[in-house]
Structure formats: C-alpha cells, structure tokens
XYZ file of N, CA, C and O in Angstrom:
288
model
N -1.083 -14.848 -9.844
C -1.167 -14.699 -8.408
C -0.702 -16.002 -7.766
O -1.049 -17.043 -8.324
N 0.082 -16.077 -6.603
C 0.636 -16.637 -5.986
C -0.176 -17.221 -4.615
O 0.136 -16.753 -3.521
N -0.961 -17.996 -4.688
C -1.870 -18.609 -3.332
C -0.969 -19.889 -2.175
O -0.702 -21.084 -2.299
N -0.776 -19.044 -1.285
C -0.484 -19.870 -0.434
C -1.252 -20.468 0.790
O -2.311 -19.931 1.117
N -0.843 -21.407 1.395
C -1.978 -21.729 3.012
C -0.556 -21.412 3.999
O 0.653 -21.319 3.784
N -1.029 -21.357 4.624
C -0.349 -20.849 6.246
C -1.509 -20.586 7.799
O -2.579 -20.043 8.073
N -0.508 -21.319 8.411
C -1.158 -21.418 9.829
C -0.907 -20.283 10.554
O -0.248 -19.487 9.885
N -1.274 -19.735 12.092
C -0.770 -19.170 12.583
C 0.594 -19.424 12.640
O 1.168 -20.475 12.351
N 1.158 -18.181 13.110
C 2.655 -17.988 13.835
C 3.463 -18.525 12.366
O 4.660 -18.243 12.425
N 3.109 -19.164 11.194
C 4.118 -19.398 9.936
C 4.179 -18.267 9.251
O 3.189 -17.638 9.622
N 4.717 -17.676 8.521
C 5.367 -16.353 7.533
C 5.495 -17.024 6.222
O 5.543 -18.201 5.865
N 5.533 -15.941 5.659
C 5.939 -15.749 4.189
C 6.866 -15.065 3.722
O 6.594 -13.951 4.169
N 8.003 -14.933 2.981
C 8.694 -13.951 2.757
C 8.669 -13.515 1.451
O 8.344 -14.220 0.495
N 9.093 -12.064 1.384
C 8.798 -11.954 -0.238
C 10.111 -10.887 -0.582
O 10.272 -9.753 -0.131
N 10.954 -11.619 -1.501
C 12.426 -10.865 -1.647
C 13.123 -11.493 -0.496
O 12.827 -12.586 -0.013
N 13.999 -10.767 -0.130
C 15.005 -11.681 0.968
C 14.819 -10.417 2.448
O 15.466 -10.403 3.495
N 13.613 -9.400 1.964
C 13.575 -8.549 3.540
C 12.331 -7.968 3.917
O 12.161 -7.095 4.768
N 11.258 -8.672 3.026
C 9.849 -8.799 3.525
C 9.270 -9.349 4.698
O 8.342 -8.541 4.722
N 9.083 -9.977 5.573
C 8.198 -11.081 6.109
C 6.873 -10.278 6.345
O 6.552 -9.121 6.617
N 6.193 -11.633 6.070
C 4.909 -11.629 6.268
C 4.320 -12.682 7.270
O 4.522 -13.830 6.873
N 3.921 -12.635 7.977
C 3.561 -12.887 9.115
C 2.222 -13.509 9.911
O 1.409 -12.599 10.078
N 1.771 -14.724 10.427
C 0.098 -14.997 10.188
C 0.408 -14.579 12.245
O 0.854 -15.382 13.065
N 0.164 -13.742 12.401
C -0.459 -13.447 13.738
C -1.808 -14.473 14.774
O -1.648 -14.995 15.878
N -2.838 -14.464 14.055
C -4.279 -14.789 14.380
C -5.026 -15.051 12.982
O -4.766 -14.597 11.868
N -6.006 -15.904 13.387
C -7.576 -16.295 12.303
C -8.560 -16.094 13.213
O -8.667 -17.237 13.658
N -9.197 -15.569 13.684
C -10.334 -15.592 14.163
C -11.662 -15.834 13.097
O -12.258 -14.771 12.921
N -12.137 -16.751 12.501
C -13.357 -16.969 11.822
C -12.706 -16.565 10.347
O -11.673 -17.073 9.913
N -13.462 -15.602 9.683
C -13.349 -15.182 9.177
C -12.027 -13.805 8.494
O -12.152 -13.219 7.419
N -11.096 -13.645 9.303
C -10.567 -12.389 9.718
C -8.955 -13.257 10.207
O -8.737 -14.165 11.009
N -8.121 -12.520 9.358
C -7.175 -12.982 9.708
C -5.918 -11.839 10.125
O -5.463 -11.122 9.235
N -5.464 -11.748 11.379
C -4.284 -10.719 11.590
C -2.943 -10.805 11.219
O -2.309 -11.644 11.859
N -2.200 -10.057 10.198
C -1.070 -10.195 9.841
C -0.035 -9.245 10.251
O -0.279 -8.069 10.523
N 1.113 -9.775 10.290
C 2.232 -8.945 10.230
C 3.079 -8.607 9.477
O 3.420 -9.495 8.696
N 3.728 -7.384 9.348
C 4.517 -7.270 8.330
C 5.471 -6.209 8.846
O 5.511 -5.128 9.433
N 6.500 -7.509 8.069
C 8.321 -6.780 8.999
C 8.668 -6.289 7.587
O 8.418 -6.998 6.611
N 9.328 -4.903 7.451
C 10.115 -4.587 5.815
C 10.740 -3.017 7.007
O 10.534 -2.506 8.108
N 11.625 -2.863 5.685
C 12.584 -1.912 5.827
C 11.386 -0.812 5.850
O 10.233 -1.013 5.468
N 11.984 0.552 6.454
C 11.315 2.004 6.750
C 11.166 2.561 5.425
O 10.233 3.323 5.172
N 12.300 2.122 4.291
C 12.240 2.699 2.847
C 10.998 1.861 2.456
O 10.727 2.269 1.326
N 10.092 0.898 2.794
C 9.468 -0.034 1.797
C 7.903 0.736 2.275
O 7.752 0.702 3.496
N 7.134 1.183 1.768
C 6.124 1.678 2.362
C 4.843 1.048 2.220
O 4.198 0.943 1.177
N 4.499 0.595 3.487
C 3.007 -0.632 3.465
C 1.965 0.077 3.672
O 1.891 0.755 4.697
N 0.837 0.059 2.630
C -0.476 0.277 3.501
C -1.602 -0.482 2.798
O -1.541 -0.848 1.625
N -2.510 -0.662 3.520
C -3.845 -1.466 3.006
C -4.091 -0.418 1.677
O -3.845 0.768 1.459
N -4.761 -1.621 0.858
C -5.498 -1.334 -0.258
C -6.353 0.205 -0.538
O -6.132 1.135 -1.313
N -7.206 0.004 0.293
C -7.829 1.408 0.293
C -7.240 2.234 0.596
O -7.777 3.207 0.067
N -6.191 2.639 1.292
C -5.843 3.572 1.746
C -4.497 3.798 0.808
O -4.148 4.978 0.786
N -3.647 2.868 0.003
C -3.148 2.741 -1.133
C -4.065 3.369 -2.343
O -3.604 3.296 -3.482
N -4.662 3.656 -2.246
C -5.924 3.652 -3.767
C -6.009 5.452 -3.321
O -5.646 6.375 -4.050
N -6.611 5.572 -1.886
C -6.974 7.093 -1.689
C -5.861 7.939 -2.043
O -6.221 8.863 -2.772
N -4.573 7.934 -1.761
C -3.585 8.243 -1.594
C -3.043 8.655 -3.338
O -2.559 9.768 -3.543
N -3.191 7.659 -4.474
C -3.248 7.424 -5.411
C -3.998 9.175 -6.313
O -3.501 10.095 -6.963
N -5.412 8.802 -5.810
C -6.332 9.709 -6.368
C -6.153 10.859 -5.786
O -6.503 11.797 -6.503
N -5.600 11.259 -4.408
C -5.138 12.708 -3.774
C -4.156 13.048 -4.811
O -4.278 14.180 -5.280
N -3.045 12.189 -5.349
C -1.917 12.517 -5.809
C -2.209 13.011 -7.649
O -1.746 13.875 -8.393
N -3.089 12.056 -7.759
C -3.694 12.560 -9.117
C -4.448 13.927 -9.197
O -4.239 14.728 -10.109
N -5.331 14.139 -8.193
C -5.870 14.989 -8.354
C -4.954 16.001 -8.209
O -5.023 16.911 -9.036
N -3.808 16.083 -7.050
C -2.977 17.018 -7.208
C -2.707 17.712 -8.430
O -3.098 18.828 -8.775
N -1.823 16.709 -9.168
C -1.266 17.058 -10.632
C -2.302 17.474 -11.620
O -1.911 18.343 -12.400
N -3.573 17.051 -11.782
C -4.254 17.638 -12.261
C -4.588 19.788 -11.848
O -4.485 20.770 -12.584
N -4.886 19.679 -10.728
C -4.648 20.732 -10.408
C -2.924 21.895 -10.586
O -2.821 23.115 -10.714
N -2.286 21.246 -10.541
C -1.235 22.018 -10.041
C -1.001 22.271 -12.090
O -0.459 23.209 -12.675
N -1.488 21.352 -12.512
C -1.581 21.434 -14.488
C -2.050 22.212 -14.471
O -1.459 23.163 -14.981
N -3.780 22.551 -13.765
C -4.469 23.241 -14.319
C -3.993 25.094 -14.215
O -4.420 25.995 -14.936
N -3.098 25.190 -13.189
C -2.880 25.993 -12.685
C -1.657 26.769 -13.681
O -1.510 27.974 -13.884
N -0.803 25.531 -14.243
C 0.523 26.298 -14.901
C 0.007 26.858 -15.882
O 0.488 27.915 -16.292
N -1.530 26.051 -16.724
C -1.793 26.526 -17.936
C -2.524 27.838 -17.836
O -2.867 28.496 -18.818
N -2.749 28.186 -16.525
C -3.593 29.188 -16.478
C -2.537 30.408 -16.431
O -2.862 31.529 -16.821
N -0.968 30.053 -15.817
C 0.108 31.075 -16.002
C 0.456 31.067 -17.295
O 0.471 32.216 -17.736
N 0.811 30.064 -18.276
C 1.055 30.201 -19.472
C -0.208 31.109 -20.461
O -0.125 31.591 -21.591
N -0.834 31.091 -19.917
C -2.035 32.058 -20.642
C -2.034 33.351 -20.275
O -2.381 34.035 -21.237
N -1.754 34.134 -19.121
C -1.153 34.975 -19.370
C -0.004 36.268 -19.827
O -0.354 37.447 -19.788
C-alpha cells in the first residue's frame, strides 16, 4: 500500500487519467474528488462489496436454475 499526505486543494493521480482530489478535512472526515473517464467505474467500498454479492448471488441462482433444466 501506497500512503501518501496531502493538503487540501493537492491531488493525486493514479495512471495518467485518474485524479484524485483533497476537496475538505473537516476533523476527522475528509472530502474527496475524483475525476476518471465514464468507462472507469468508482464507487465506495461498501457499495463495491454489495454489488459484488448481488452479482454472485445472481450466478449462483441463474446455476441453480440451468441444473434444474438439465435435469429434466
């Protein structure tokens, strides 16, 4: 892992069409930005993770389903 410090209003870039962006710190809590292409798809962690397990569970299902055509 890669630890950097950054102030407000300084960036980070990652590849040559990322930026990352320090918006605000308020205390604890820091607001970021993030510039990337429409193909690059960003989302927080959790909602990366949910997305994950919808998609799994999909395939599990849509398995459970072919084997139930192959059985007849």
């Amino acid at each position: 892992m890669l630890v950097l410090s950054r102030k407000k209003d300084e960036s980070i870039m990652v590849g040559d069409q990322i930026e990352i962006k320090i918006l605000a710190v308020d205390g604890d809590q820091i607001k970021l930005g993030i510039v990337a292409p429409k193909t690059v798809k960003v989302h927080r962690s959790e909602v990366f993770e949910a997305i994950q397990l919808q998609n799994k569970e999909a395939l599990s299902s849509t398995s459970s389903f072919l084997e139930q055509l192959k059985r007849k």
